[in-house]
Amino acid sequence: MKLNKTVRQLSLFAAIAFGTTLPTGCKVEIQSRAEDVHLQVWTMWNGQEEKNILAVFARYHELHPNIFIENHGGLLDDTKTIRAIVANVPPDLCTLTDPLVLGPLAANNALLPLDDLLNTETYKESDFVPASLKQCRFKGRLYAMPYLIDCTALFWNKKLFKEAGLDPERPPSTMEELQQYAKKLTKVENNEIAILGLQPLTDVMPILCVFGGRLTDPSEKNVTVNSEKMTEGMSWYLETVKAMGGYEKVNAFSSGFGQAQSANNPFFVGKVAMMVSGEWIPFWTTKYSSNLDYGVAALPPPANHPERTGTTWLGGNMFAIPRASKHVKEAKEILIWMQSEEAQTLLAKLNNNVPNQLSVLGSPELRQGEPYKKKFSVFLDLAKSKNAEYFPAIPVSGLLNGELLNARDVVLNLEKSPKQALNDTQARVQRELGRYP
Amino acid sequence: MIRPTKNSVTTRRDLLAGYGFISPWLIGFLILTLYPICASLYYSFCDYRVLSPPHWVGLRNYTELFTDKDYFLPSLWNTMFMFLELPIALALSVGIALLLNQKLKGMVFFRTLCYLPSVVPTVASAILWLWLLNPEYGLVNATLKMLHIPTTSWLQSPIWAKPAFIILDLWAVGGGIVIYLAALQGVPQHLYEAADLDGAGPWRKTWNITLPAISPVIFFNAILGIIATFQYFTQTFLLTNGGPANSTLFYALFLYQNAFQYFRMGYASAMAWVLFAITALATVIVFKSSARLVYYEGGDN
């Protein structure tokens, strides 16, 4: 019968296909040795940065030839990791692309506590930039390990300062002055913005924390979004945007901005005179805008709070071990190695991020050499600041961040007063937080 | 005559074979569609954070949803606003289909031209429109300026963002046109011939013959449009993410945020069921109210 013939042919084909795959499968088995460990690591980096982290892993393999790190890069969506955790097939080690997922993951017992990595002979708590560890703690326990951090500071375009009649060598010394500068530097032509004094903030916390605003109380059981200081900060931002032409105009102008990591970065092309950004900018200028004459310094304190001098908003790369990781011991060993001077300096040089080990912040290798490193050093110093603030890991951090950004928009669009908007945010986030034990 | 027993055996065998052949779909449907639907109904009565097992909270998610004046109602209102698009899209696609149905030389070219935008994937066309509507460099504002018409900041303006989405969607109206065109070709010629004999003009013929004849297709497209509007998501997720100031926070986007960004899967499930109820209700209303306007050949009216 015709059908039977087809079936026979198909099974013959299947047998051949199966037979040919067998030898290759065995080959891998033969090569692999008993002491070899293949570690599944999921990381967020892509492009050049992925190559950089691969170089770091390659170095680790050189030091530990039996550890094979299988990197799955470009993980831009943490829900993929979360799904793998829920399905009980997580990676052995992973980065948290959005640090805001640490709280929910830790609160739901999905990650392994890492407290035993500290207070050993190798590393003590006091070796770390304090905020870099604090942002990895949930209810006092450590659930992630930092491997390099980010800090924010104020950048200003010296040429545009000169054109506006400002001293190009002196950044604003108070937040009040920063607001005046933002207004003065904003240039309007034919009723349209041509240059914006201060680039609008994608994240408002770097500004709010300068006013002393904090997202939670020290117990991290209560959010404090509607505190006086937060309101003061939000009002400052509202007035600044108003001074530059108002929400809609500023928004419309910003929509024409090019990508940050390109030669079209609005700061590089002189479309914005000042911006709040991070430690990667000095290196980027060498790539995209080598003639740019600019300065960088910490955001100034408000006039009546000089103690807020040197405030910076700290974030960074977090590595975590899912509870169901199959190679806990090896994963922990990598995390410890990442704190070594060699590993910290290696990635800091490749990615131009700030080390989270205090002892490495002074490293001449990071501070000397190419001209841009002088400006990069500003961030190395800022990391040590006692006013380095961070996003606390709470179970509802995603909601808190979303609500806060929404409050910003509603305030700028003049739908609610800063006080009202932050009160509403407080009520909603606190209600949700109260549901966690 | 075939004996009853033999008949039933054959029938049963056919039945089994039939189920056997559709079993890949059937199993997929049961596991990947029916089970999640049922589970989401259960979750909607739970506090469920994905990473830990759900626990029962009764109607809390629903009461919270209906008392949320900052997000639930605005997101529903934003979604309702998009219904303005339906009559415009309908008039536009029927109108263009009528024009494309003329027997003129080179019509194939124009038909292709009208359908072309629908071939472009939603994501690509959304990104394209992001540039066209750019307040600074966009072609739309440049053209308006040339004509001395006041410009706006479109997707960056809380007032104009939703109309901008409507414009963006109307661009891809070609999908509807093709369906109407097919319907128009099916209108019986003898009706037109009879009308010609009675001395009817083109308007009369369109109004009294063409539109009633294609009314089932219009109705079908309207129902699909209603459902699609309630699920409006991709464009806003890509271009505005709900902004500026929540003016494009559509219901489905708010649902997504709760489920996948805030880990409030119970709340999001409740939202989904409320959306299902609203969509079903709207569809029933449309069915009840417009069924008598729809003409079916061979039907009673």
PDB file of C-alpha atoms in Angstrom, chain A residues 79 82 85-86 100-101 104-105 108 110 192-193 247-248 251-253 255-257 271 395 398-399 402-403 406 409-410 413 415-416 424 428 431-432 435-437, chain B residues 47-52 55 60-61 64 67-71 131 134-137 145 151-153 156-160 243-246 258 260-264:
ATOM      1  CA  THR A  79      10.001  38.346  33.423  1.00  0.00           C
ATOM      2  CA  ILE A  82      10.848  35.039  36.670  1.00  0.00           C
ATOM      3  CA  ILE A  85      12.079  30.546  38.391  1.00  0.00           C
ATOM      4  CA  VAL A  86       8.346  29.791  38.590  1.00  0.00           C
ATOM      5  CA  LEU A 100      13.293  46.894  40.945  1.00  0.00           C
ATOM      6  CA  VAL A 101      12.510  43.174  40.629  1.00  0.00           C
ATOM      7  CA  PRO A 104       9.391  41.144  44.661  1.00  0.00           C
ATOM      8  CA  LEU A 105      11.760  38.198  44.077  1.00  0.00           C
ATOM      9  CA  ASN A 108       8.533  35.697  47.477  1.00  0.00           C
ATOM     10  CA  ALA A 110      12.767  33.080  45.017  1.00  0.00           C
ATOM     11  CA  GLU A 192       9.780  77.447  20.028  1.00  0.00           C
ATOM     12  CA  ILE A 193      12.511  76.039  22.214  1.00  0.00           C
ATOM     13  CA  TYR A 247       5.391  70.500  30.199  1.00  0.00           C
ATOM     14  CA  GLU A 248       4.025  70.283  26.679  1.00  0.00           C
ATOM     15  CA  ASN A 251       8.044  67.400  25.998  1.00  0.00           C
ATOM     16  CA  ALA A 252       7.643  68.278  22.341  1.00  0.00           C
ATOM     17  CA  PHE A 253      11.210  69.536  22.132  1.00  0.00           C
ATOM     18  CA  SER A 255      10.808  64.127  21.410  1.00  0.00           C
ATOM     19  CA  GLY A 256      13.308  65.265  18.793  1.00  0.00           C
ATOM     20  CA  PHE A 257      16.257  64.035  20.845  1.00  0.00           C
ATOM     21  CA  LYS A 271      20.378  70.891  22.393  1.00  0.00           C
ATOM     22  CA  PRO A 395       8.045  43.951  47.546  1.00  0.00           C
ATOM     23  CA  GLY A 398       7.846  48.281  40.604  1.00  0.00           C
ATOM     24  CA  LEU A 399       4.543  49.799  41.610  1.00  0.00           C
ATOM     25  CA  GLY A 402       5.553  53.465  38.219  1.00  0.00           C
ATOM     26  CA  GLU A 403       3.379  55.509  40.553  1.00  0.00           C
ATOM     27  CA  ASN A 406       3.026  58.966  36.992  1.00  0.00           C
ATOM     28  CA  ASP A 409       3.637  63.567  34.833  1.00  0.00           C
ATOM     29  CA  VAL A 410       0.403  64.504  36.555  1.00  0.00           C
ATOM     30  CA  ASN A 413       0.643  68.557  33.430  1.00  0.00           C
ATOM     31  CA  GLU A 415      -3.575  68.104  36.968  1.00  0.00           C
ATOM     32  CA  LYS A 416      -2.663  67.819  40.629  1.00  0.00           C
ATOM     33  CA  ASP A 424      -2.324  59.746  46.279  1.00  0.00           C
ATOM     34  CA  ARG A 428      -1.894  53.484  46.864  1.00  0.00           C
ATOM     35  CA  ARG A 431      -1.984  49.939  50.804  1.00  0.00           C
ATOM     36  CA  GLU A 432      -0.251  47.403  48.544  1.00  0.00           C
ATOM     37  CA  ARG A 435      -0.501  43.357  52.260  1.00  0.00           C
ATOM     38  CA  TYR A 436       2.929  41.795  52.573  1.00  0.00           C
ATOM     39  CA  PRO A 437       3.811  40.275  55.944  1.00  0.00           C
TER      40      PRO A 437
ATOM     41  CA  ASP B  47      -3.990  37.962  45.720  1.00  0.00           C
ATOM     42  CA  TYR B  48      -1.570  36.399  43.264  1.00  0.00           C
ATOM     43  CA  ARG B  49       2.007  37.655  42.819  1.00  0.00           C
ATOM     44  CA  VAL B  50       3.152  35.007  40.349  1.00  0.00           C
ATOM     45  CA  LEU B  51       6.107  33.906  42.478  1.00  0.00           C
ATOM     46  CA  SER B  52       4.058  32.607  45.392  1.00  0.00           C
ATOM     47  CA  HIS B  55      -4.512  33.180  48.171  1.00  0.00           C
ATOM     48  CA  ARG B  60     -11.364  42.624  46.857  1.00  0.00           C
ATOM     49  CA  ASN B  61      -9.778  43.004  43.412  1.00  0.00           C
ATOM     50  CA  GLU B  64     -10.683  48.008  44.315  1.00  0.00           C
ATOM     51  CA  THR B  67     -13.354  52.407  43.234  1.00  0.00           C
ATOM     52  CA  ASP B  68     -10.096  53.383  41.485  1.00  0.00           C
ATOM     53  CA  LYS B  69     -10.765  56.818  40.086  1.00  0.00           C
ATOM     54  CA  ASP B  70      -7.153  57.512  39.061  1.00  0.00           C
ATOM     55  CA  TYR B  71      -6.535  54.644  36.669  1.00  0.00           C
ATOM     56  CA  TRP B 131       8.855  59.882  13.145  1.00  0.00           C
ATOM     57  CA  ASN B 134       7.573  64.026  15.621  1.00  0.00           C
ATOM     58  CA  PRO B 135       6.806  67.606  16.673  1.00  0.00           C
ATOM     59  CA  GLU B 136      10.301  68.820  15.759  1.00  0.00           C
ATOM     60  CA  TYR B 137      11.237  67.014  12.570  1.00  0.00           C
ATOM     61  CA  LYS B 145       3.554  74.575   8.782  1.00  0.00           C
ATOM     62  CA  THR B 151       0.811  72.497  14.647  1.00  0.00           C
ATOM     63  CA  THR B 152       0.675  70.431  17.795  1.00  0.00           C
ATOM     64  CA  SER B 153       3.053  68.098  19.554  1.00  0.00           C
ATOM     65  CA  GLN B 156       3.700  64.406  23.311  1.00  0.00           C
ATOM     66  CA  SER B 157       0.489  66.326  23.941  1.00  0.00           C
ATOM     67  CA  PRO B 158      -2.023  65.010  26.498  1.00  0.00           C
ATOM     68  CA  ILE B 159      -4.865  66.346  24.325  1.00  0.00           C
ATOM     69  CA  TRP B 160      -3.644  65.269  20.895  1.00  0.00           C
ATOM     70  CA  GLY B 243       1.974  58.937  28.602  1.00  0.00           C
ATOM     71  CA  PRO B 244       1.932  61.880  28.496  1.00  0.00           C
ATOM     72  CA  ALA B 245       0.239  62.184  31.870  1.00  0.00           C
ATOM     73  CA  ASN B 246      -1.752  58.952  31.385  1.00  0.00           C
ATOM     74  CA  ASN B 258      -0.349  45.369  36.711  1.00  0.00           C
ATOM     75  CA  PHE B 260       3.937  42.051  34.419  1.00  0.00           C
ATOM     76  CA  GLN B 261       5.452  45.150  35.982  1.00  0.00           C
ATOM     77  CA  TYR B 262       3.739  45.296  39.363  1.00  0.00           C
ATOM     78  CA  PHE B 263       3.205  41.525  39.831  1.00  0.00           C
ATOM     79  CA  ARG B 264      -0.454  42.052  40.666  1.00  0.00           C
TER      80      ARG B 264
END
